[in-house]
């Protein structure tokens, strides 16, 4: 059992760190913290849970490889940790061991974090993304890194999202699944291995 944790309503596992959301809307982390992925103002690892600083009213969490995301009840998204490829979505490449707001993003109902990119689903059924894009995992028709959110092109009516290391998935309201990004092992499910 993870020590000292009760009232947990959501969990997420990253590369070497874990996140948990309590019923009171606070977020707790443990494991590796070399990039500030705990969000507690340090880069010190911990084998017991520590609280993410300054976060309340959290309704969803997502742990990437070396960064973390949280969605607040007001539909805004907050991020912390590694930021070399714009994973924090705040227009910089500066890592942060405390939460920063993902720029110009509201109305979010779901989040997902990958290796070096992230996805957000808005209440209008559109999908927005930011971070590394070397495999086209941002789905904006380019291979350019995005330091602030960009819209995934050609997608509407989305009801669910998921992110792998370097690929992305979405489910439409008609039950179909859509994928983009790295396909070297066939992870896009389109019967090819073409990105």
PDB file of N, CA and C in Angstrom, residues 3-4 23 35 44 62-63 74 79 101-102 114 118 125 131 133 135 139 147-148 152 169-170 180 188:
ATOM      1  N   UNK A   3       1.926   4.515   1.307  1.00  0.00           N
ATOM      2  CA  UNK A   3       1.812   4.971   2.691  1.00  0.00           C
ATOM      3  C   UNK A   3       1.120   6.324   2.796  1.00  0.00           C
ATOM      4  N   UNK A   4       0.182   6.421   3.717  1.00  0.00           N
ATOM      5  CA  UNK A   4      -0.387   7.703   4.099  1.00  0.00           C
ATOM      6  C   UNK A   4      -1.365   8.297   3.114  1.00  0.00           C
ATOM      7  N   UNK A  23      -9.928  13.260  -2.778  1.00  0.00           N
ATOM      8  CA  UNK A  23     -11.307  13.738  -2.913  1.00  0.00           C
ATOM      9  C   UNK A  23     -11.440  15.209  -2.541  1.00  0.00           C
ATOM     10  N   UNK A  35      13.308  16.534 -12.445  1.00  0.00           N
ATOM     11  CA  UNK A  35      12.867  17.639 -13.293  1.00  0.00           C
ATOM     12  C   UNK A  35      11.748  18.454 -12.654  1.00  0.00           C
ATOM     13  N   UNK A  44      14.021  17.077  -5.399  1.00  0.00           N
ATOM     14  CA  UNK A  44      14.427  15.981  -4.522  1.00  0.00           C
ATOM     15  C   UNK A  44      13.464  14.804  -4.658  1.00  0.00           C
ATOM     16  N   UNK A  62      -2.644  13.945 -14.906  1.00  0.00           N
ATOM     17  CA  UNK A  62      -1.969  13.127 -15.915  1.00  0.00           C
ATOM     18  C   UNK A  62      -0.467  13.259 -15.720  1.00  0.00           C
ATOM     19  N   UNK A  63       0.219  12.136 -15.619  1.00  0.00           N
ATOM     20  CA  UNK A  63       1.666  12.117 -15.465  1.00  0.00           C
ATOM     21  C   UNK A  63       2.313  11.724 -16.787  1.00  0.00           C
ATOM     22  N   UNK A  74     -12.321  24.762 -12.881  1.00  0.00           N
ATOM     23  CA  UNK A  74     -12.713  25.864 -13.761  1.00  0.00           C
ATOM     24  C   UNK A  74     -12.329  25.625 -15.215  1.00  0.00           C
ATOM     25  N   UNK A  79       0.619  22.802 -15.248  1.00  0.00           N
ATOM     26  CA  UNK A  79       1.676  21.849 -15.572  1.00  0.00           C
ATOM     27  C   UNK A  79       2.931  22.163 -14.778  1.00  0.00           C
ATOM     28  N   UNK A 101       0.480  27.758 -15.418  1.00  0.00           N
ATOM     29  CA  UNK A 101      -0.731  27.550 -16.199  1.00  0.00           C
ATOM     30  C   UNK A 101      -0.403  27.350 -17.663  1.00  0.00           C
ATOM     31  N   UNK A 102      -1.035  26.358 -18.287  1.00  0.00           N
ATOM     32  CA  UNK A 102      -0.937  26.182 -19.738  1.00  0.00           C
ATOM     33  C   UNK A 102      -1.638  27.379 -20.376  1.00  0.00           C
ATOM     34  N   UNK A 114       2.106  12.467 -22.467  1.00  0.00           N
ATOM     35  CA  UNK A 114       2.967  11.438 -23.035  1.00  0.00           C
ATOM     36  C   UNK A 114       4.412  11.630 -22.635  1.00  0.00           C
ATOM     37  N   UNK A 118       1.535  16.689 -24.764  1.00  0.00           N
ATOM     38  CA  UNK A 118       0.312  16.567 -23.983  1.00  0.00           C
ATOM     39  C   UNK A 118      -0.896  16.862 -24.858  1.00  0.00           C
ATOM     40  N   UNK A 125     -15.600  19.489 -27.923  1.00  0.00           N
ATOM     41  CA  UNK A 125     -15.218  18.317 -28.698  1.00  0.00           C
ATOM     42  C   UNK A 125     -13.967  18.481 -29.521  1.00  0.00           C
ATOM     43  N   UNK A 131       3.988  20.607 -27.168  1.00  0.00           N
ATOM     44  CA  UNK A 131       5.186  19.852 -26.848  1.00  0.00           C
ATOM     45  C   UNK A 131       5.923  19.364 -28.084  1.00  0.00           C
ATOM     46  N   UNK A 133       7.119  17.242 -31.349  1.00  0.00           N
ATOM     47  CA  UNK A 133       6.301  16.879 -32.505  1.00  0.00           C
ATOM     48  C   UNK A 133       7.100  16.181 -33.589  1.00  0.00           C
ATOM     49  N   UNK A 135       7.384  13.221 -34.498  1.00  0.00           N
ATOM     50  CA  UNK A 135       6.672  12.139 -35.196  1.00  0.00           C
ATOM     51  C   UNK A 135       5.294  12.588 -35.685  1.00  0.00           C
ATOM     52  N   UNK A 139      -0.461  16.388 -34.321  1.00  0.00           N
ATOM     53  CA  UNK A 139      -1.602  16.297 -35.225  1.00  0.00           C
ATOM     54  C   UNK A 139      -2.025  17.618 -35.833  1.00  0.00           C
ATOM     55  N   UNK A 147       5.252  25.319 -28.339  1.00  0.00           N
ATOM     56  CA  UNK A 147       5.497  25.753 -26.966  1.00  0.00           C
ATOM     57  C   UNK A 147       4.231  26.276 -26.288  1.00  0.00           C
ATOM     58  N   UNK A 148       3.194  26.502 -27.086  1.00  0.00           N
ATOM     59  CA  UNK A 148       1.857  26.786 -26.575  1.00  0.00           C
ATOM     60  C   UNK A 148       0.882  25.913 -27.350  1.00  0.00           C
ATOM     61  N   UNK A 152      -5.481  20.187 -32.832  1.00  0.00           N
ATOM     62  CA  UNK A 152      -5.367  19.026 -33.704  1.00  0.00           C
ATOM     63  C   UNK A 152      -6.338  19.245 -34.861  1.00  0.00           C
ATOM     64  N   UNK A 169      -4.211   9.455 -29.478  1.00  0.00           N
ATOM     65  CA  UNK A 169      -5.455   8.790 -29.856  1.00  0.00           C
ATOM     66  C   UNK A 169      -6.644   9.636 -29.438  1.00  0.00           C
ATOM     67  N   UNK A 170      -7.734   9.481 -30.184  1.00  0.00           N
ATOM     68  CA  UNK A 170      -8.980  10.149 -29.837  1.00  0.00           C
ATOM     69  C   UNK A 170     -10.154   9.277 -30.250  1.00  0.00           C
ATOM     70  N   UNK A 180      -2.585   9.336 -34.486  1.00  0.00           N
ATOM     71  CA  UNK A 180      -1.566  10.057 -35.245  1.00  0.00           C
ATOM     72  C   UNK A 180      -0.271  10.061 -34.461  1.00  0.00           C
ATOM     73  N   UNK A 188      -0.511   3.053 -34.629  1.00  0.00           N
ATOM     74  CA  UNK A 188      -1.645   3.817 -35.138  1.00  0.00           C
ATOM     75  C   UNK A 188      -2.786   2.904 -35.610  1.00  0.00           C
TER      76      UNK A 188
END
